[in-house]
Amino acid sequence: MKFYNRKKELALLSNMRKQSKESACFTMMIGRRRIGKTALLIESVRDTRFIYIFITRKSEALLCAQYQTAIEEALGIRIFGEIREFAKLFELLMQHAQKENFTLIIDEFQELMYVNPSIISEIQRIWDSYHTTAKINFIVCGSVYSMMKKIFEDRKEPLYGRLTCKIMLQPFTTSVLKEILNDYAPGYSPEDLLCLYLLTEGVAKYVTLLMEAKAFTKSKMLRYTLSEGSPLLTEGKDMLISEFGKDYTTYFSILSLIAEGKTTQKEIDSIIGKNTGSYLVNLEEEYSLIQKLKPMFAKPNSRIIRYLLQDNFLRFWFRFIFPNNALIELNKNEMLINYVNEQYNQYSGFILEKYFREQTAECEDVTDVGNYWDKSGENEIDLIALNRFNKTALIGEVKRNKKKISIEILKKKSEALHKELLNYQLSFKAYSLEDM
């Protein structure tokens, strides 16, 4: 698949590369696995001198032997003797950067903590010693949020305060998803676009897998995802077990409940059988997997809270694949496909609401986008978009079938927000599949 979008990120990385010709730059990129970090970084240094290092959990000596060869080839230099310590290789590179500008990319940087925890302190010592005179474009990226944030954002850690630039890589936007699907299947339907968003939310690897498999329609996308041999069947487990460690069973249970629609701590606690507050805090703040949602205009101390799985694919995986793993182990994938198809219309309705909130935030002149529900969980409004500068508010109702939307009922619901929207010019809009 060709390289899509990422114009802002490419411009930022280009600026760092140019700046590094005069003074050393240290960039950190975080993004969930499969989002396209490596492809973006390689694209950003294409036709320039760079070294790419991927960290795996091997012995330090084996990794150094592998990297020594890569460094010699990339820089056209000869390293005499065998280097068995990563710190010595890094110091050699910082010394070479006194003479020549180049880019050093270290992928899955957090894995160095497993190779040898002292490496991080050594990198800090060497960086502090050489960076004022080096001409290096140093980029590290990682996909384990908790570890990367600890390494670079914890005041007690050695590399705190060393970064020149920080990038949080997000999925493709809705407009880019449309562009991709149109390139592969110009006659696509709104249902096809919704399914692509529902399964991938713009995560580059998942989009690539579907497009390369020629799964351009809703039915083909679901079949590819759920059929025997699909790499996506084990994706949630592959991604998260290393994040959660020995507590993964509790975390998986919580995520599965949230994906089912158990969105309050009270509901989750009653099923898990214990207080899950600390787990929910970790899932939100350390792992960035769930989001604590409040209705728009709620006060900061409001207890009207719902938890939402932020990632569309993981929401699908924990809703349909993880709870039905027994079917997969019995090779009854067809039964799972039929079950998902039976549940699809109801399930996709919520995803459609999320799609239009994201599209509105992306394409409209707005300062705030969200939704609303009252204390009892009733009187829900699917979409509220504000422009606080010109005092306009868009109130939207989202359903798969536009015929089921009543603007008069929507106006009646909005009366609950009369006080908050008193000075706003209101407009009301119905959104459905045909508006995608």
Coordinates of C-alpha atoms in Angstrom, one line a residue:
M1 CA 0.0 0.0 0.0
K2 CA 1.3 3.5 -0.8
F3 CA 2.2 6.0 1.9
Y4 CA -0.8 8.0 2.9
N5 CA -1.0 11.4 4.7
R6 CA 1.1 12.2 7.8
K7 CA 1.9 15.6 6.3
K8 CA 2.1 17.4 9.7
E9 CA 4.3 14.7 11.2
L10 CA 6.6 14.6 8.1
A11 CA 6.9 18.4 8.3
L12 CA 7.8 18.2 12.0
L13 CA 10.4 15.4 11.5
S14 CA 11.8 17.3 8.5
N15 CA 12.3 20.4 10.7
M16 CA 14.1 18.3 13.3
R17 CA 16.3 16.8 10.7
K18 CA 17.3 20.2 9.3
Q19 CA 17.9 21.6 12.8
S20 CA 20.1 18.6 13.7
K21 CA 22.6 19.9 11.1
E22 CA 23.4 22.7 13.4
S23 CA 22.6 21.2 16.9
A24 CA 21.6 17.8 18.2
C25 CA 17.9 16.9 18.2
F26 CA 16.2 14.2 20.4
T27 CA 12.7 13.2 19.3
M28 CA 10.4 10.7 21.0
M29 CA 7.5 9.2 19.2
I30 CA 4.8 7.1 20.9
G31 CA 2.0 5.3 19.1
R32 CA 0.0 2.0 19.5
R33 CA 1.4 -1.0 17.7
R34 CA 0.5 -1.3 14.0
I35 CA -0.2 2.5 13.7
G36 CA 2.7 3.1 11.2
K37 CA 5.5 4.6 13.3
T38 CA 8.3 2.7 11.5
A39 CA 6.9 3.4 8.1
L40 CA 6.6 7.1 8.9
L41 CA 10.1 7.4 10.3
I42 CA 11.7 5.6 7.4
E43 CA 9.7 7.8 5.0
S44 CA 11.0 10.9 6.8
V45 CA 14.7 10.0 6.3
R46 CA 14.4 8.6 2.8
D47 CA 17.4 9.6 0.7
T48 CA 19.4 10.8 3.7
R49 CA 22.0 9.1 5.8
F50 CA 20.4 7.1 8.7
I51 CA 20.8 4.1 10.9
Y52 CA 17.7 2.1 11.9
I53 CA 18.0 -0.1 15.0
F54 CA 15.1 -2.4 16.2
I55 CA 15.3 -3.5 19.8
T56 CA 14.4 -7.1 20.7
R57 CA 14.8 -9.0 23.9
K58 CA 18.1 -10.7 23.1
S59 CA 21.3 -10.6 25.0
E60 CA 23.1 -7.3 24.9
A61 CA 26.2 -8.8 23.2
L62 CA 24.1 -10.4 20.4
L63 CA 22.3 -7.2 19.7
C64 CA 25.5 -5.2 19.6
A65 CA 27.0 -7.6 17.1
Q66 CA 23.9 -7.1 14.9
Y67 CA 23.9 -3.3 15.3
Q68 CA 27.7 -3.0 14.7
T69 CA 27.3 -4.4 11.2
A70 CA 24.3 -2.2 10.5
I71 CA 26.2 0.9 11.7
E72 CA 29.3 0.1 9.6
E73 CA 27.1 -0.3 6.4
A74 CA 25.0 2.8 7.0
L75 CA 27.9 5.2 7.8
G76 CA 30.5 3.6 5.7
I77 CA 33.0 3.2 8.6
R78 CA 34.9 0.4 10.1
I79 CA 34.5 -0.4 13.8
F80 CA 37.6 -2.2 15.0
G81 CA 37.1 -4.9 17.6
E82 CA 34.0 -6.5 19.0
I83 CA 31.7 -4.2 21.0
R84 CA 29.5 -6.0 23.5
E85 CA 27.9 -3.1 25.4
F86 CA 25.2 -0.9 23.8
A87 CA 26.5 2.2 25.7
K88 CA 29.8 1.9 23.9
L89 CA 28.1 1.7 20.5
F90 CA 26.0 4.8 21.3
E91 CA 29.0 6.7 22.5
L92 CA 30.8 5.8 19.2
L93 CA 27.8 7.2 17.3
M94 CA 27.7 10.4 19.3
Q95 CA 31.5 10.8 18.7
H96 CA 31.0 10.3 14.9
A97 CA 28.2 12.9 15.0
Q98 CA 30.8 15.5 15.9
K99 CA 32.0 15.1 12.3
E100 CA 29.0 14.2 10.3
N101 CA 25.2 14.8 10.4
F102 CA 23.0 11.6 10.4
T103 CA 19.8 10.2 11.8
L104 CA 19.8 7.5 14.4
I105 CA 16.4 5.7 14.9
I106 CA 15.9 3.3 17.8
D107 CA 12.6 1.4 17.4
E108 CA 10.8 -0.1 20.4
F109 CA 13.1 1.8 22.6
Q110 CA 11.4 0.7 25.8
E111 CA 12.7 -2.9 25.2
L112 CA 16.2 -1.7 26.3
M113 CA 14.8 -1.9 29.8
Y114 CA 14.6 -5.7 29.4
V115 CA 18.0 -6.0 27.7
N116 CA 19.8 -4.1 30.4
P117 CA 18.1 -1.4 32.6
S118 CA 21.3 0.5 33.1
I119 CA 21.4 1.4 29.4
I120 CA 19.0 4.2 29.8
S121 CA 21.2 5.9 32.4
E122 CA 24.2 5.4 30.1
I123 CA 22.4 7.0 27.2
Q124 CA 21.6 10.0 29.4
R125 CA 25.3 10.3 30.5
I126 CA 26.6 10.1 26.9
W127 CA 23.9 12.4 25.5
D128 CA 24.7 15.0 28.1
S129 CA 28.4 14.7 27.4
Y130 CA 28.3 15.1 23.6
H131 CA 25.0 16.7 22.4
T132 CA 26.2 20.3 22.6
T133 CA 28.7 19.6 19.8
A134 CA 27.0 16.7 18.0
K135 CA 25.1 17.0 14.8
I136 CA 22.8 14.0 15.3
N137 CA 19.1 13.6 14.6
F138 CA 18.3 11.1 17.4
I139 CA 14.8 9.5 17.2
V140 CA 13.4 6.9 19.6
C141 CA 9.9 5.4 19.2
G142 CA 7.9 2.9 21.2
S143 CA 4.5 1.3 21.5
V144 CA 4.3 0.5 25.2
Y145 CA 2.8 3.7 26.5
S146 CA 3.4 3.0 30.2
M147 CA 7.1 2.4 29.8
M148 CA 7.8 5.2 27.3
K149 CA 6.0 7.7 29.4
K150 CA 7.9 6.6 32.5
I151 CA 11.3 6.8 30.7
F152 CA 10.7 10.3 29.4
E153 CA 8.1 12.0 31.6
D154 CA 8.9 10.7 35.1
R155 CA 11.1 13.4 36.9
K156 CA 13.0 10.6 38.6
E157 CA 14.1 9.0 35.3
P158 CA 17.5 9.8 33.7
L159 CA 16.1 11.0 30.3
Y160 CA 13.5 13.4 31.8
G161 CA 13.8 16.8 30.2
R162 CA 16.2 15.7 27.4
L163 CA 13.7 15.8 24.5
T164 CA 13.7 18.3 21.7
C165 CA 10.4 17.1 20.2
K166 CA 7.6 14.7 21.2
I167 CA 5.1 13.1 18.7
M168 CA 2.0 11.2 19.7
L169 CA 1.1 9.4 16.5
Q170 CA -2.7 9.1 15.9
P171 CA -4.6 6.8 13.5
F172 CA -5.6 8.0 10.0
T173 CA -8.5 10.5 10.0
T174 CA -11.9 9.8 8.5
S175 CA -11.0 11.7 5.3
V176 CA -7.8 9.6 4.8
L177 CA -9.9 6.4 5.3
K178 CA -12.2 7.6 2.6
E179 CA -9.3 8.3 0.3
I180 CA -7.8 4.9 0.8
L181 CA -11.1 3.0 0.3
N182 CA -11.8 5.1 -2.8
D183 CA -8.4 4.2 -4.3
Y184 CA -9.0 0.5 -3.9
A185 CA -12.8 0.4 -4.4
P186 CA -14.2 3.5 -6.0
G187 CA -17.8 2.2 -5.8
Y188 CA -17.7 1.6 -2.1
S189 CA -20.9 2.0 0.0
P190 CA -21.3 3.9 3.2
E191 CA -21.7 0.5 5.0
D192 CA -18.2 -0.5 3.7
L193 CA -16.7 2.7 5.0
L194 CA -18.4 2.3 8.4
C195 CA -17.0 -1.3 8.7
L196 CA -13.5 -0.2 7.7
Y197 CA -13.7 2.5 10.4
L198 CA -15.3 0.1 12.9
L199 CA -12.5 -2.5 12.5
T200 CA -9.5 -0.2 12.0
E201 CA -10.2 3.4 13.0
G202 CA -7.4 4.3 10.7
V203 CA -4.7 2.0 12.2
A204 CA -2.4 1.7 9.3
K205 CA -1.5 -2.0 9.6
Y206 CA -5.1 -3.2 9.8
V207 CA -6.1 -1.0 6.9
T208 CA -3.2 -2.5 4.9
L209 CA -4.2 -6.1 5.8
L210 CA -7.7 -5.5 4.6
M211 CA -6.8 -3.7 1.4
E212 CA -4.1 -6.2 0.4
A213 CA -6.6 -9.1 1.0
K214 CA -9.0 -7.3 -1.3
A215 CA -11.5 -7.1 1.5
F216 CA -13.3 -3.9 0.3
T217 CA -16.9 -4.7 1.4
K218 CA -18.4 -5.1 4.9
S219 CA -19.0 -8.8 4.4
K220 CA -15.4 -9.4 3.2
M221 CA -13.9 -7.3 5.9
L222 CA -15.7 -9.2 8.7
R223 CA -14.9 -12.6 7.1
Y224 CA -11.2 -11.8 6.7
T225 CA -11.1 -10.6 10.4
L226 CA -12.9 -13.6 11.8
S227 CA -11.8 -16.5 9.6
E228 CA -9.4 -19.2 10.6
G229 CA -5.8 -18.1 10.2
S230 CA -6.5 -14.4 10.4
P231 CA -3.7 -12.6 12.2
L232 CA -6.3 -10.4 13.8
L233 CA -7.8 -13.2 15.9
T234 CA -4.9 -13.1 18.4
E235 CA -4.1 -9.4 17.9
G236 CA -5.5 -8.2 21.2
K237 CA -3.7 -10.8 23.2
D238 CA -0.5 -10.3 21.3
M239 CA -0.6 -6.5 21.9
L240 CA -1.5 -6.3 25.5
I241 CA -0.1 -9.2 27.5
S242 CA 3.3 -7.7 27.5
E243 CA 1.8 -4.4 28.7
F244 CA -0.2 -5.9 31.6
G245 CA 2.1 -8.6 32.8
K246 CA 0.7 -11.0 35.4
D247 CA -2.5 -8.9 35.9
Y248 CA -3.6 -9.4 32.4
T249 CA -6.6 -11.6 33.2
T250 CA -8.2 -8.9 35.4
Y251 CA -7.4 -6.2 32.8
F252 CA -8.8 -8.3 30.0
S253 CA -12.0 -9.0 32.0
I254 CA -12.5 -5.2 32.6
L255 CA -11.9 -4.3 29.0
S256 CA -14.3 -7.0 27.8
L257 CA -17.0 -5.7 30.2
I258 CA -16.5 -2.1 28.9
A259 CA -16.8 -3.4 25.3
E260 CA -20.0 -5.1 26.2
G261 CA -21.5 -1.8 27.4
K262 CA -20.8 -2.0 31.2
T263 CA -19.4 1.5 31.3
T264 CA -19.6 2.5 35.0
Q265 CA -17.3 1.3 37.7
K266 CA -20.3 0.2 39.8
E267 CA -21.3 -2.2 37.0
I268 CA -17.8 -3.5 36.5
D269 CA -17.1 -3.9 40.3
S270 CA -20.3 -5.9 40.7
I271 CA -19.3 -8.4 38.1
I272 CA -15.5 -8.6 38.8
G273 CA -16.3 -8.9 42.5
K274 CA -13.8 -6.3 43.8
N275 CA -12.9 -2.6 43.6
T276 CA -11.4 -2.0 40.1
G277 CA -10.7 1.7 40.7
S278 CA -6.9 1.3 40.5
Y279 CA -7.2 -0.9 37.3
L280 CA -9.4 1.7 35.6
V281 CA -6.9 4.5 36.5
N282 CA -4.1 2.5 35.0
L283 CA -6.0 1.7 31.9
E284 CA -6.7 5.4 31.4
E285 CA -3.5 7.1 32.6
E286 CA -0.8 4.5 32.0
Y287 CA -2.0 2.5 29.1
S288 CA -4.2 5.1 27.3
L289 CA -6.7 2.3 26.4
I290 CA -9.8 3.7 28.0
Q291 CA -11.2 7.2 28.3
K292 CA -13.2 8.6 31.2
L293 CA -16.2 10.3 29.6
K294 CA -18.4 12.9 31.1
P295 CA -21.4 14.5 29.4
M296 CA -20.7 17.9 27.8
F297 CA -21.0 20.8 30.2
A298 CA -20.6 18.5 33.2
K299 CA -18.8 20.1 36.2
P300 CA -15.1 19.0 36.8
N301 CA -16.2 17.1 40.0
S302 CA -19.2 15.5 38.4
R303 CA -19.6 11.8 39.1
I304 CA -21.6 11.1 36.0
I305 CA -18.8 9.1 34.4
R306 CA -18.7 6.4 31.7
Y307 CA -15.7 4.5 30.5
L308 CA -15.0 3.9 26.9
L309 CA -12.5 1.7 25.0
Q310 CA -10.8 4.3 22.8
D311 CA -9.5 2.0 20.2
N312 CA -12.1 0.7 17.7
F313 CA -10.3 -2.5 16.9
L314 CA -9.7 -3.4 20.5
R315 CA -13.3 -2.6 21.3
F316 CA -14.4 -5.1 18.6
W317 CA -11.8 -7.7 19.7
F318 CA -13.0 -7.6 23.3
R319 CA -16.6 -7.5 22.4
F320 CA -16.6 -10.4 19.9
I321 CA -13.3 -12.3 19.7
F322 CA -12.0 -12.6 23.3
P323 CA -15.3 -13.8 24.8
N324 CA -15.8 -16.3 22.0
N325 CA -12.3 -17.8 22.0
A326 CA -13.8 -21.3 22.6
L327 CA -15.5 -21.1 19.2
I328 CA -12.2 -20.2 17.5
E329 CA -10.4 -23.1 19.3
L330 CA -13.1 -25.5 18.0
N331 CA -12.6 -24.1 14.5
K332 CA -16.2 -22.8 14.5
N333 CA -15.3 -19.5 12.9
E334 CA -18.4 -19.6 10.7
M335 CA -20.6 -19.5 13.8
L336 CA -18.7 -16.5 15.1
I337 CA -19.1 -14.7 11.7
N338 CA -22.9 -15.4 11.8
Y339 CA -23.1 -14.1 15.4
V340 CA -21.2 -10.9 14.6
N341 CA -23.5 -10.3 11.6
E342 CA -26.6 -10.7 13.8
Q343 CA -25.2 -8.2 16.3
Y344 CA -23.7 -5.8 13.7
N345 CA -26.4 -3.3 13.2
Q346 CA -26.9 -2.6 16.9
Y347 CA -23.1 -2.6 17.5
S348 CA -22.3 -0.4 14.6
G349 CA -24.8 2.3 15.6
F350 CA -22.5 3.4 18.5
I351 CA -19.5 3.4 16.2
L352 CA -21.4 5.5 13.7
E353 CA -22.0 8.1 16.5
K354 CA -18.2 8.1 17.2
Y355 CA -17.5 8.5 13.5
F356 CA -19.6 11.6 13.1
R357 CA -18.1 13.2 16.3
E358 CA -14.6 12.6 14.9
Q359 CA -15.6 13.8 11.4
T360 CA -17.1 17.0 12.9
A361 CA -14.0 17.7 14.9
E362 CA -11.9 17.2 11.9
C363 CA -13.9 19.1 9.2
E364 CA -15.9 21.8 11.0
D365 CA -14.9 25.0 12.7
V366 CA -15.5 23.9 16.2
T367 CA -13.8 24.3 19.6
D368 CA -15.5 21.4 21.4
V369 CA -17.1 18.2 20.4
G370 CA -18.9 15.7 22.6
N371 CA -22.2 14.2 23.6
Y372 CA -24.6 14.4 26.5
W373 CA -26.7 12.3 28.9
D374 CA -28.5 13.1 32.1
K375 CA -28.0 11.7 35.6
S376 CA -30.3 8.8 34.9
G377 CA -28.5 7.9 31.7
E378 CA -31.4 8.9 29.7
N379 CA -32.1 12.0 27.4
E380 CA -29.0 11.3 25.4
I381 CA -27.8 13.6 22.6
D382 CA -25.3 11.9 20.2
L383 CA -23.4 15.0 19.1
I384 CA -22.8 18.5 20.4
A385 CA -20.3 20.7 18.6
L386 CA -19.5 24.2 19.8
N387 CA -17.7 27.1 18.5
R388 CA -17.0 29.1 21.7
F389 CA -15.7 32.1 19.7
N390 CA -18.7 32.8 17.5
K391 CA -21.2 31.2 19.9
T392 CA -22.7 28.6 17.6
A393 CA -23.7 25.1 18.5
L394 CA -24.6 22.1 16.4
I395 CA -26.8 19.5 17.9
G396 CA -26.9 16.2 16.1
E397 CA -28.8 12.9 16.2
V398 CA -27.1 9.8 14.7
K399 CA -28.9 6.7 13.5
R400 CA -28.1 4.2 10.8
N401 CA -31.5 5.0 9.2
K402 CA -32.3 8.7 8.8
K403 CA -36.0 8.0 8.7
K404 CA -35.9 7.1 12.4
I405 CA -34.6 10.6 13.4
S406 CA -37.0 13.3 14.5
I407 CA -35.5 16.8 14.7
E408 CA -38.5 17.9 16.8
I409 CA -37.6 15.3 19.4
L410 CA -34.0 16.3 19.2
K411 CA -34.9 20.0 19.9
K412 CA -37.0 18.8 22.9
K413 CA -34.0 16.9 24.3
S414 CA -31.8 20.0 23.9
E415 CA -34.0 21.9 26.2
A416 CA -32.2 20.2 29.1
L417 CA -29.2 22.3 28.1
H418 CA -31.1 25.6 27.9
K419 CA -28.9 27.3 30.5
E420 CA -25.6 26.1 29.0
L421 CA -26.6 27.1 25.4
L422 CA -28.4 30.3 26.3
N423 CA -26.1 32.6 24.3
Y424 CA -25.5 30.2 21.4
Q425 CA -27.1 30.2 18.0
L426 CA -28.4 26.6 17.6
S427 CA -28.6 24.4 14.5
F428 CA -29.9 20.8 14.4
K429 CA -28.9 18.1 12.1
A430 CA -29.7 14.4 11.4
Y431 CA -26.8 12.1 10.6
S432 CA -27.0 8.6 9.1
L433 CA -25.1 6.2 6.9
E434 CA -25.8 8.2 3.8
D435 CA -24.0 11.2 5.3
M436 CA -20.7 9.5 5.7

